Coordinates of C-alpha atoms in Angstrom, one line a residue:
Chain A
X1 CA 20.6 -84.4 -10.6
X2 CA 17.6 -86.2 -9.0
X3 CA 15.2 -84.0 -7.1
X4 CA 14.5 -84.9 -3.5
X5 CA 14.6 -83.6 0.1
X6 CA 18.4 -84.3 0.3
X7 CA 19.2 -82.2 -2.8
X8 CA 16.9 -79.4 -1.6
X9 CA 18.8 -79.4 1.7
X10 CA 22.2 -79.5 0.1
X11 CA 21.3 -76.6 -2.2
X12 CA 20.0 -74.6 0.7
X13 CA 23.5 -74.6 2.2
X14 CA 25.6 -74.4 -1.0
X15 CA 23.6 -71.7 -2.8
X16 CA 22.4 -71.3 -6.3
X17 CA 25.9 -72.1 -7.8
X18 CA 25.3 -75.8 -6.7
X19 CA 22.1 -76.0 -8.8
X20 CA 23.0 -77.7 -12.1
X21 CA 21.0 -76.8 -15.2
X22 CA 18.1 -79.1 -15.8
X23 CA 19.2 -79.9 -19.4
X24 CA 22.3 -79.4 -21.5
X25 CA 22.8 -76.9 -24.3
X26 CA 24.6 -79.0 -26.9
X27 CA 26.0 -78.1 -30.3
X28 CA 24.1 -79.8 -33.2
X29 CA 25.6 -83.1 -34.3
X30 CA 25.9 -83.6 -38.1
X31 CA 23.5 -86.6 -38.1
X32 CA 20.7 -88.0 -35.8
X33 CA 18.5 -91.1 -36.0
X34 CA 15.5 -89.0 -35.4
X35 CA 15.0 -85.2 -35.6
X36 CA 11.9 -83.8 -34.0
X37 CA 10.9 -80.3 -35.2
X38 CA 9.2 -78.4 -32.4
X39 CA 10.3 -78.0 -28.8
X40 CA 6.9 -77.7 -27.3
X41 CA 5.3 -80.2 -25.0
X42 CA 4.4 -82.7 -27.8
X43 CA 7.9 -82.7 -29.4
X44 CA 9.6 -83.0 -26.0
X45 CA 7.2 -85.8 -24.9
X46 CA 7.9 -87.6 -28.2
X47 CA 11.6 -87.4 -27.6
X48 CA 11.2 -88.6 -24.0
X49 CA 9.1 -91.7 -25.0
X50 CA 11.3 -92.5 -28.0
X51 CA 14.2 -92.8 -25.6
X52 CA 12.3 -94.4 -22.7
X53 CA 10.0 -96.9 -24.5
X54 CA 11.9 -97.6 -27.7
X55 CA 15.6 -97.1 -26.8
X56 CA 16.1 -94.5 -29.5
X57 CA 18.2 -91.8 -27.9
X58 CA 20.2 -90.4 -30.8
X59 CA 17.5 -87.8 -31.1
X60 CA 17.5 -84.0 -31.5
X61 CA 14.6 -81.7 -30.7
X62 CA 14.8 -78.5 -32.8
X63 CA 13.0 -75.4 -31.3
X64 CA 13.0 -72.1 -33.3
X65 CA 12.6 -70.0 -30.1
X66 CA 13.3 -70.9 -26.5
X67 CA 11.9 -74.1 -25.0
X68 CA 8.3 -74.0 -24.2
X69 CA 7.7 -70.5 -25.9
X70 CA 4.8 -71.7 -28.0
X71 CA 1.4 -73.3 -27.3
X72 CA 2.5 -75.2 -24.2
X73 CA 2.5 -71.9 -22.3
X74 CA -0.5 -70.6 -24.2
X75 CA -3.4 -72.7 -22.9
X76 CA -5.7 -73.0 -19.9
X77 CA -3.9 -76.0 -18.4
X78 CA -7.0 -78.2 -18.4
X79 CA -6.7 -82.0 -18.6
X80 CA -9.7 -84.4 -19.1
X81 CA -10.8 -87.5 -21.0
X82 CA -14.6 -86.9 -21.3
X83 CA -14.9 -87.7 -25.0
X84 CA -17.7 -89.6 -26.9
X85 CA -16.4 -90.9 -30.2
X86 CA -14.5 -94.1 -30.8
X87 CA -10.8 -93.3 -31.3
X88 CA -11.0 -90.2 -29.1
X89 CA -12.2 -91.9 -26.0
X90 CA -9.4 -94.5 -25.8
X91 CA -6.7 -92.0 -26.8
X92 CA -7.6 -89.3 -24.3
X93 CA -8.0 -91.8 -21.5
X94 CA -4.5 -93.1 -22.2
X95 CA -3.4 -89.5 -21.8
X96 CA -5.3 -89.2 -18.5
X97 CA -3.6 -92.3 -17.2
X98 CA -0.1 -91.0 -18.2
X99 CA -0.9 -87.7 -16.5
X100 CA -1.7 -89.6 -13.3
X101 CA 1.8 -91.2 -13.2
X102 CA 3.7 -88.4 -14.8
X103 CA 5.3 -86.8 -11.8
X104 CA 6.6 -90.1 -10.5
X105 CA 7.8 -91.0 -14.0
X106 CA 9.7 -87.8 -14.5
X107 CA 10.6 -87.1 -10.9
X108 CA 9.4 -83.5 -11.5
X109 CA 6.6 -81.6 -9.9
X110 CA 4.1 -80.8 -12.6
X111 CA 1.4 -79.9 -10.1
X112 CA -1.0 -82.4 -11.5
X113 CA -4.3 -81.5 -9.7
X114 CA -7.3 -83.8 -10.2
X115 CA -9.8 -81.3 -9.0
X116 CA -12.6 -82.4 -11.3
X117 CA -14.0 -81.1 -14.6
X118 CA -17.7 -80.1 -14.5
X119 CA -19.6 -79.5 -17.8
X120 CA -22.9 -77.7 -17.2
X121 CA -26.1 -78.5 -19.1
X122 CA -29.0 -76.1 -19.6
X123 CA -31.7 -78.0 -21.4
X124 CA -33.3 -81.5 -21.6
X125 CA -31.6 -82.2 -24.9
X126 CA -28.3 -81.2 -23.6
X127 CA -28.8 -83.4 -20.5
X128 CA -29.6 -86.4 -22.8
X129 CA -26.4 -85.7 -24.8
X130 CA -24.4 -85.5 -21.6
X131 CA -26.0 -88.7 -20.3
X132 CA -25.0 -90.5 -23.5
X133 CA -21.4 -89.2 -23.3
X134 CA -21.1 -90.1 -19.6
X135 CA -22.4 -93.6 -20.4
X136 CA -19.9 -94.0 -23.3
X137 CA -17.1 -93.0 -20.9
X138 CA -18.2 -95.4 -18.2
X139 CA -18.4 -98.2 -20.8
X140 CA -14.7 -97.5 -21.4
X141 CA -13.9 -97.6 -17.7
X142 CA -13.7 -93.8 -17.4
X143 CA -15.3 -92.1 -14.4
X144 CA -18.3 -89.9 -15.2
X145 CA -21.2 -88.7 -13.0
X146 CA -24.3 -87.0 -14.2
X147 CA -25.3 -84.4 -11.6
X148 CA -28.7 -82.8 -11.1
X149 CA -29.2 -79.1 -10.3
X150 CA -28.9 -79.6 -6.5
X151 CA -25.7 -81.6 -6.7
X152 CA -24.2 -78.9 -8.9
X153 CA -25.3 -76.2 -6.5
X154 CA -23.6 -78.0 -3.7
X155 CA -20.3 -77.9 -5.6
X156 CA -20.5 -74.4 -7.2
X157 CA -23.2 -72.3 -5.4
X158 CA -22.1 -69.0 -7.0
X159 CA -23.3 -69.9 -10.6
X160 CA -26.3 -68.2 -12.1
X161 CA -28.7 -71.1 -11.7
X162 CA -31.8 -69.1 -12.5
X163 CA -30.6 -67.3 -15.6
X164 CA -33.7 -66.4 -17.5
X165 CA -32.4 -67.7 -20.8
X166 CA -30.1 -70.5 -19.9
X167 CA -31.0 -71.9 -16.4
X168 CA -28.5 -74.5 -15.1
X169 CA -30.2 -77.9 -14.9
X170 CA -27.1 -80.0 -13.9
X171 CA -23.7 -81.1 -15.1
X172 CA -21.5 -84.0 -16.2
X173 CA -18.6 -84.4 -13.8
X174 CA -15.3 -86.2 -14.4
X175 CA -13.6 -86.2 -11.0
X176 CA -10.2 -87.4 -12.4
X177 CA -10.0 -84.4 -14.7
X178 CA -8.3 -81.2 -13.5
X179 CA -5.3 -79.0 -14.3
X180 CA -1.6 -79.4 -14.7
X181 CA 1.1 -76.6 -14.5
X182 CA 1.9 -76.3 -18.2
X183 CA 5.4 -74.9 -18.0
X184 CA 6.5 -77.7 -15.7
X185 CA 5.2 -80.2 -18.3
X186 CA 7.7 -78.8 -20.9
X187 CA 10.5 -78.6 -18.4
X188 CA 9.9 -82.1 -16.9
X189 CA 9.8 -83.7 -20.3
X190 CA 12.9 -81.7 -21.5
X191 CA 14.8 -82.8 -18.4
X192 CA 13.7 -86.4 -18.8
X193 CA 14.6 -86.5 -22.4
X194 CA 18.0 -84.8 -21.9
X195 CA 18.9 -87.3 -19.1
X196 CA 18.3 -90.1 -21.6
X197 CA 20.7 -88.5 -24.2
X198 CA 18.3 -86.4 -26.4
X199 CA 19.9 -83.2 -27.7
X200 CA 17.6 -80.2 -27.2
X201 CA 18.6 -77.5 -29.7
X202 CA 17.0 -74.1 -29.0
X203 CA 17.0 -71.1 -31.3
X204 CA 17.3 -73.5 -34.2
X205 CA 14.7 -72.9 -36.8
X206 CA 14.1 -75.3 -39.7
X207 CA 14.2 -73.5 -43.0
X208 CA 14.0 -76.4 -45.4
X209 CA 13.5 -80.2 -45.6
X210 CA 15.6 -82.3 -47.9
X211 CA 13.7 -85.1 -49.7
X212 CA 15.6 -87.3 -52.1
X213 CA 13.8 -90.0 -54.1
X214 CA 10.8 -89.7 -51.9
X215 CA 12.8 -90.1 -48.7
X216 CA 13.7 -87.5 -46.1
X217 CA 17.5 -87.1 -45.7
X218 CA 17.7 -84.1 -43.4
X219 CA 16.8 -80.5 -42.6
X220 CA 18.3 -77.1 -43.2
X221 CA 18.3 -75.0 -40.1
X222 CA 19.5 -71.6 -38.9
X223 CA 22.3 -73.5 -37.2
X224 CA 23.3 -75.4 -40.3
X225 CA 22.3 -78.6 -42.1
X226 CA 21.4 -81.6 -39.9
X227 CA 21.0 -85.0 -41.5
X228 CA 18.6 -87.6 -40.2
X229 CA 17.0 -91.0 -41.0
X230 CA 13.6 -90.0 -39.7
X231 CA 12.0 -86.5 -39.4
X232 CA 9.1 -85.9 -37.1
X233 CA 7.0 -82.7 -37.3
X234 CA 5.4 -81.6 -34.0
X235 CA 4.8 -78.0 -35.0
X236 CA 1.1 -77.4 -34.3
X237 CA 0.2 -73.8 -35.2
X238 CA 2.7 -73.9 -38.1
X239 CA 2.1 -77.4 -39.4
X240 CA 1.0 -76.2 -42.9
X241 CA 4.3 -74.3 -43.2
X242 CA 6.7 -77.1 -42.1
X243 CA 4.7 -79.8 -44.1
X244 CA 4.9 -77.6 -47.2
X245 CA 8.7 -77.8 -47.0
X246 CA 8.3 -81.5 -47.8
X247 CA 5.6 -80.8 -50.4
X248 CA 2.5 -81.7 -48.4
X249 CA -0.7 -79.7 -48.3
X250 CA -2.7 -80.3 -45.1
X251 CA -6.4 -80.3 -44.1
X252 CA -5.5 -77.6 -41.6
X253 CA -6.0 -73.8 -41.0
X254 CA -4.1 -71.8 -38.4
X255 CA -6.4 -69.8 -36.1
X256 CA -5.8 -67.7 -33.0
X257 CA -7.2 -68.7 -29.6
X258 CA -7.1 -66.3 -26.7
X259 CA -6.9 -67.1 -23.0
X260 CA -7.2 -64.9 -19.9
X261 CA -6.2 -64.6 -16.3
X262 CA -7.9 -62.4 -13.7
X263 CA -6.3 -60.7 -10.6
X264 CA -5.6 -63.2 -7.8
X265 CA -8.4 -63.8 -5.3
X266 CA -8.9 -66.2 -2.4
X267 CA -10.0 -69.8 -3.2
X268 CA -13.2 -69.5 -5.1
X269 CA -13.6 -72.2 -7.8
X270 CA -12.4 -75.6 -6.8
X271 CA -13.0 -77.4 -10.1
X272 CA -12.7 -76.7 -13.8
X273 CA -16.2 -75.5 -14.8
X274 CA -17.4 -75.2 -18.4
X275 CA -20.5 -73.3 -19.6
X276 CA -22.9 -75.3 -21.7
X277 CA -24.8 -72.4 -23.3
X278 CA -21.7 -70.7 -24.6
X279 CA -18.1 -71.5 -25.0
X280 CA -16.4 -70.7 -21.7
X281 CA -14.2 -72.7 -19.3
X282 CA -12.6 -71.6 -16.1
X283 CA -10.4 -72.8 -13.2
X284 CA -8.5 -71.1 -10.5
X285 CA -4.7 -71.3 -10.5
X286 CA -2.7 -71.9 -7.3
X287 CA -1.7 -68.3 -7.4
X288 CA -5.3 -67.3 -7.1
X289 CA -6.1 -66.0 -10.6
X290 CA -9.0 -67.2 -12.5
X291 CA -7.8 -68.8 -15.7
X292 CA -10.4 -68.9 -18.5
X293 CA -10.9 -69.0 -22.2
X294 CA -13.6 -69.4 -24.9
X295 CA -13.8 -69.6 -28.7
X296 CA -11.2 -69.0 -31.3
X297 CA -11.4 -65.6 -33.0
X298 CA -12.7 -67.2 -36.2
X299 CA -10.4 -66.0 -38.9
X300 CA -7.0 -67.4 -40.1
X301 CA -4.2 -66.0 -38.1
X302 CA -0.5 -66.7 -37.3
X303 CA -0.4 -63.7 -34.9
X304 CA -0.1 -64.8 -31.3
X305 CA -2.6 -62.2 -30.3
X306 CA -6.4 -61.8 -30.9
X307 CA -8.8 -59.0 -31.2
X308 CA -11.2 -57.2 -28.7
X309 CA -14.6 -58.5 -30.0
X310 CA -13.6 -62.0 -28.9
X311 CA -12.5 -60.7 -25.5
X312 CA -15.9 -59.2 -25.0
X313 CA -17.6 -62.3 -26.2
X314 CA -15.7 -64.6 -23.8
X315 CA -16.2 -62.3 -20.8
X316 CA -20.0 -62.0 -21.6
X317 CA -20.3 -65.8 -21.5
X318 CA -18.3 -65.9 -18.3
X319 CA -20.5 -63.3 -16.6
X320 CA -23.6 -65.1 -17.8
X321 CA -22.3 -68.2 -16.0
X322 CA -20.7 -66.6 -12.9
X323 CA -22.2 -63.1 -12.3
X324 CA -19.5 -62.5 -9.6
X325 CA -16.9 -62.4 -12.4
X326 CA -18.0 -58.9 -13.3
X327 CA -16.4 -57.6 -10.1
X328 CA -13.0 -58.9 -11.1
X329 CA -10.3 -57.1 -13.1
X330 CA -8.6 -58.9 -16.0
X331 CA -4.9 -59.2 -15.3
X332 CA -3.7 -60.3 -18.7
X333 CA -4.5 -62.2 -21.9
X334 CA -2.6 -64.0 -24.5
X335 CA -3.1 -65.7 -27.8
X336 CA -1.8 -69.0 -29.3
X337 CA -1.9 -70.2 -32.9
X338 CA -4.0 -73.3 -33.2
X339 CA -3.8 -76.0 -35.9
X340 CA -7.5 -76.2 -36.7
X341 CA -8.1 -79.5 -38.5
X342 CA -11.2 -80.0 -40.7
X343 CA -13.0 -82.4 -38.3
X344 CA -11.7 -81.1 -35.0
X345 CA -9.5 -84.1 -34.3
X346 CA -5.7 -84.5 -34.5
X347 CA -3.4 -86.3 -36.9
X348 CA -0.6 -88.6 -35.7
X349 CA 0.6 -90.6 -38.7
X350 CA 3.2 -91.5 -41.2
X351 CA 3.1 -89.6 -44.5
X352 CA 3.5 -90.3 -48.2
X353 CA 7.1 -89.1 -47.8
X354 CA 9.2 -91.9 -46.5
X355 CA 10.8 -91.1 -43.1
X356 CA 8.5 -88.2 -42.5
X357 CA 6.0 -88.3 -39.6
X358 CA 3.3 -85.9 -38.8
X359 CA 1.8 -84.8 -35.4
X360 CA -0.6 -81.9 -36.0
X361 CA -4.2 -80.7 -36.1
X362 CA -4.7 -80.4 -32.3
X363 CA -7.3 -77.6 -32.6
X364 CA -7.5 -76.2 -29.1
X365 CA -7.3 -79.5 -27.3
X366 CA -3.6 -80.1 -27.5
X367 CA -2.4 -79.6 -23.9
X368 CA -4.4 -82.4 -22.3
X369 CA -3.2 -84.8 -25.1
X370 CA 0.5 -84.1 -24.5
X371 CA 1.5 -87.4 -22.8
X372 CA -0.5 -89.7 -25.1
X373 CA 0.5 -87.7 -28.2
X374 CA 4.2 -88.1 -27.4
X375 CA 3.7 -91.7 -26.5
X376 CA 1.8 -92.6 -29.7
X377 CA 3.9 -90.5 -31.9
X378 CA 7.1 -92.1 -30.6
X379 CA 5.5 -95.5 -31.3
X380 CA 4.6 -94.4 -34.8
X381 CA 8.1 -93.2 -35.5
X382 CA 9.9 -96.2 -34.0
X383 CA 7.7 -98.9 -35.6
X384 CA 6.7 -97.0 -38.8
X385 CA 3.1 -97.6 -38.1
X386 CA 0.5 -96.1 -35.8
X387 CA -0.3 -97.7 -32.4
X388 CA -3.9 -98.9 -32.0
X389 CA -4.5 -95.8 -29.9
X390 CA -3.8 -93.4 -32.8
X391 CA -4.9 -95.7 -35.6
X392 CA -7.9 -93.5 -36.3
X393 CA -5.9 -90.2 -36.3
X394 CA -4.8 -90.9 -39.9
X395 CA -3.8 -88.2 -42.4
X396 CA -5.9 -89.9 -45.2
X397 CA -9.1 -90.1 -43.1
X398 CA -10.5 -87.0 -44.9
X399 CA -10.0 -88.6 -48.3
X400 CA -11.5 -91.9 -47.2
X401 CA -14.4 -90.2 -45.3
X402 CA -13.5 -91.6 -41.9
X403 CA -13.5 -88.3 -40.1
X404 CA -13.8 -88.0 -36.3
X405 CA -16.1 -85.0 -35.9
X406 CA -16.7 -84.9 -32.1
X407 CA -18.7 -81.7 -32.3
X408 CA -20.5 -82.5 -35.6
X409 CA -19.4 -79.1 -37.1
X410 CA -18.4 -80.3 -40.6
X411 CA -15.3 -79.2 -42.6
X412 CA -15.3 -75.7 -41.1
X413 CA -12.3 -75.1 -38.9
X414 CA -13.7 -71.8 -37.5
X415 CA -16.8 -73.5 -36.1
X416 CA -15.1 -76.3 -34.2
Chain B
X1 CA -10.0 -54.9 -37.2
X2 CA -11.9 -52.3 -39.2
X3 CA -13.3 -53.6 -42.5
X4 CA -13.9 -51.0 -45.2
X5 CA -17.1 -52.4 -46.8
X6 CA -17.4 -51.1 -50.4
X7 CA -21.1 -50.4 -49.6
X8 CA -21.1 -49.3 -46.0
X9 CA -17.7 -47.8 -45.4
X10 CA -15.5 -48.4 -42.3
X11 CA -17.3 -51.0 -40.1
X12 CA -16.0 -53.0 -37.0
X13 CA -15.2 -56.6 -37.7
X14 CA -17.8 -58.0 -35.3
X15 CA -20.5 -56.9 -37.8
X16 CA -19.1 -59.6 -40.2
X17 CA -19.2 -63.4 -40.4
X18 CA -16.0 -65.1 -41.7
X19 CA -16.5 -68.0 -44.0
X20 CA -12.7 -68.5 -44.7
X21 CA -10.3 -69.1 -47.6
X22 CA -11.6 -67.8 -50.9
X23 CA -9.1 -69.8 -52.9
X24 CA -10.8 -73.2 -53.2
X25 CA -13.0 -73.4 -56.3
X26 CA -16.0 -75.7 -56.2
X27 CA -15.7 -78.5 -58.8
X28 CA -18.2 -78.1 -61.6
X29 CA -19.3 -81.7 -61.7
X30 CA -21.0 -83.0 -58.5
X31 CA -20.2 -86.6 -59.6
X32 CA -16.7 -85.7 -60.8
X33 CA -13.2 -86.6 -59.7
X34 CA -13.3 -87.4 -55.9
X35 CA -9.7 -86.0 -55.6
X36 CA -10.9 -82.6 -56.8
X37 CA -13.7 -82.7 -54.2
X38 CA -11.3 -83.8 -51.5
X39 CA -9.0 -80.9 -52.4
X40 CA -11.9 -78.4 -52.4
X41 CA -13.5 -79.5 -49.1
X42 CA -10.5 -80.3 -47.0
X43 CA -7.1 -79.0 -48.2
X44 CA -6.0 -75.5 -47.5
X45 CA -2.8 -73.5 -48.4
X46 CA -3.1 -71.8 -45.0
X47 CA -0.6 -69.0 -45.9
X48 CA 1.3 -67.0 -43.4
X49 CA 0.9 -63.5 -44.9
X50 CA -1.6 -62.3 -47.5
X51 CA -4.8 -64.3 -47.5
X52 CA -8.0 -63.8 -49.6
X53 CA -11.1 -64.8 -47.7
X54 CA -14.9 -64.6 -47.8
X55 CA -16.5 -62.3 -45.3
X56 CA -20.3 -61.7 -45.0
X57 CA -21.5 -58.3 -43.8
X58 CA -24.2 -60.0 -41.9
X59 CA -24.8 -57.1 -39.5
X60 CA -24.9 -54.5 -42.3
X61 CA -25.6 -54.7 -46.1
X62 CA -25.6 -58.5 -46.1
X63 CA -23.2 -58.6 -49.1
X64 CA -20.5 -61.2 -49.5
X65 CA -17.1 -59.7 -49.7
X66 CA -13.6 -60.9 -50.5
X67 CA -11.2 -59.5 -48.0
X68 CA -7.4 -59.6 -48.5
X69 CA -5.9 -59.7 -45.1
X70 CA -2.4 -60.4 -43.7
X71 CA -2.5 -63.4 -41.3
X72 CA 0.5 -62.2 -39.3
X73 CA -0.5 -58.6 -38.8
X74 CA -4.3 -58.7 -39.4
X75 CA -3.9 -55.7 -41.7
X76 CA -6.5 -55.5 -44.4
X77 CA -5.1 -54.6 -47.8
X78 CA -8.3 -54.8 -50.0
X79 CA -12.0 -55.4 -49.8
X80 CA -14.1 -56.2 -52.9
X81 CA -17.6 -57.4 -53.5
X82 CA -17.4 -61.2 -53.9
X83 CA -19.5 -61.2 -57.1
X84 CA -16.9 -58.9 -58.8
X85 CA -13.9 -60.7 -57.4
X86 CA -12.0 -63.0 -59.7
X87 CA -11.9 -66.5 -58.3
X88 CA -8.3 -67.7 -58.3
X89 CA -7.3 -71.1 -59.4
X90 CA -6.8 -73.7 -56.7
X91 CA -3.5 -72.9 -55.0
X92 CA -0.8 -75.5 -55.1
X93 CA 1.8 -73.0 -53.9
X94 CA 3.8 -72.5 -50.8
X95 CA 1.8 -71.6 -47.6

């Protein structure tokens, strides 16, 4: 069903029984053209764009849990395209443009809110680095404004501007950045893919990948064997495990990242604000809770929960930036498993195994990339080669030395 | 997490710095096979389950340790001084 005022009106009179499910729950077919492993936002977006842009609709998305039970619901919902390095800039701007047209495209309210993303700077050196990044963005046609202290104060007067150690000198603002309701992204893409004929198979865990003569032939799952011509892995968090089923060893470690939400308060923070002297980013949800996060815990983990020292560390950074936070109570926290790549950038590529495609290494920047990730991955699968936008996100860039190290941290996943 | 340091006893994890996977072995020859260096610098088995990793007791005795920890439960099975720990061969096995 298409959503509009007439269907809302109709359902108001006919009751819940008239509301059709947003997607089907089909039985697995014995064979598909493309099988996508991972029913998160990236997998579902890939299925959607495969059907929409490339006319490939004989596609199954396999999800081991329920739809959207992984990292798409375990982030801080921020979208932005304020990157510096070649390869990243173009890719994330494509994502930003797709976010801007997403709701019309999907006919689904994803609550895309371009409320602005403000990165604070606290020193002359940091201002210079931000000026450089802002200039690089504008050269690519992306909006960026370097604000001084008074301009920042006019936007967010409650920050600790005169902090003795890290006084706030200004900020880099991308007004087109903002937040998107993450669950609705998964649901919108699922509904859009389903309407175009994609089978979404939930509670269907892949237990093995069949490779014959260097070519993928299918997968073993908890719901039986499914044959396919092409197999696409979109299993960030568990990429090392799924890729190992096909004999690949990846430049990736799994780490846990925690996020938090406070009790709901009246409108307080209009933008997304990030701290420049520590790792802390915050926005206010439409329900009123402050949604924030910081660093990963720093050790390998597949547990979807973190430990208390990181909670303390994140909250300390938050209170250093916004002293008023200390008066709030924490409502809840959660952890997601991140694919930490060795240079902090993702991989969207073909693999040495014929018919196997890889989408992984999102570190903790996967949510904002969702539309472009699906769009580029679909192109890579359909054409057997990367699009220009993901041509730098190759699997072999570590071997060839063409890493994209946005933060300059080196091959240490726990410092990205 | 509580780490039982062989020198200091039970200590909270925030006293430690984590370097990461203890499995990769540095190639002996700096000018040797680039593949061996690629494997050492970039590739990780990234296991779900038991994981041997280097921890540094930076807020205590400053000794390097090898901690065997479960990556699904965070339970620590063993802690040994790094200089006494046997370095394992590069893992080609299943994560």
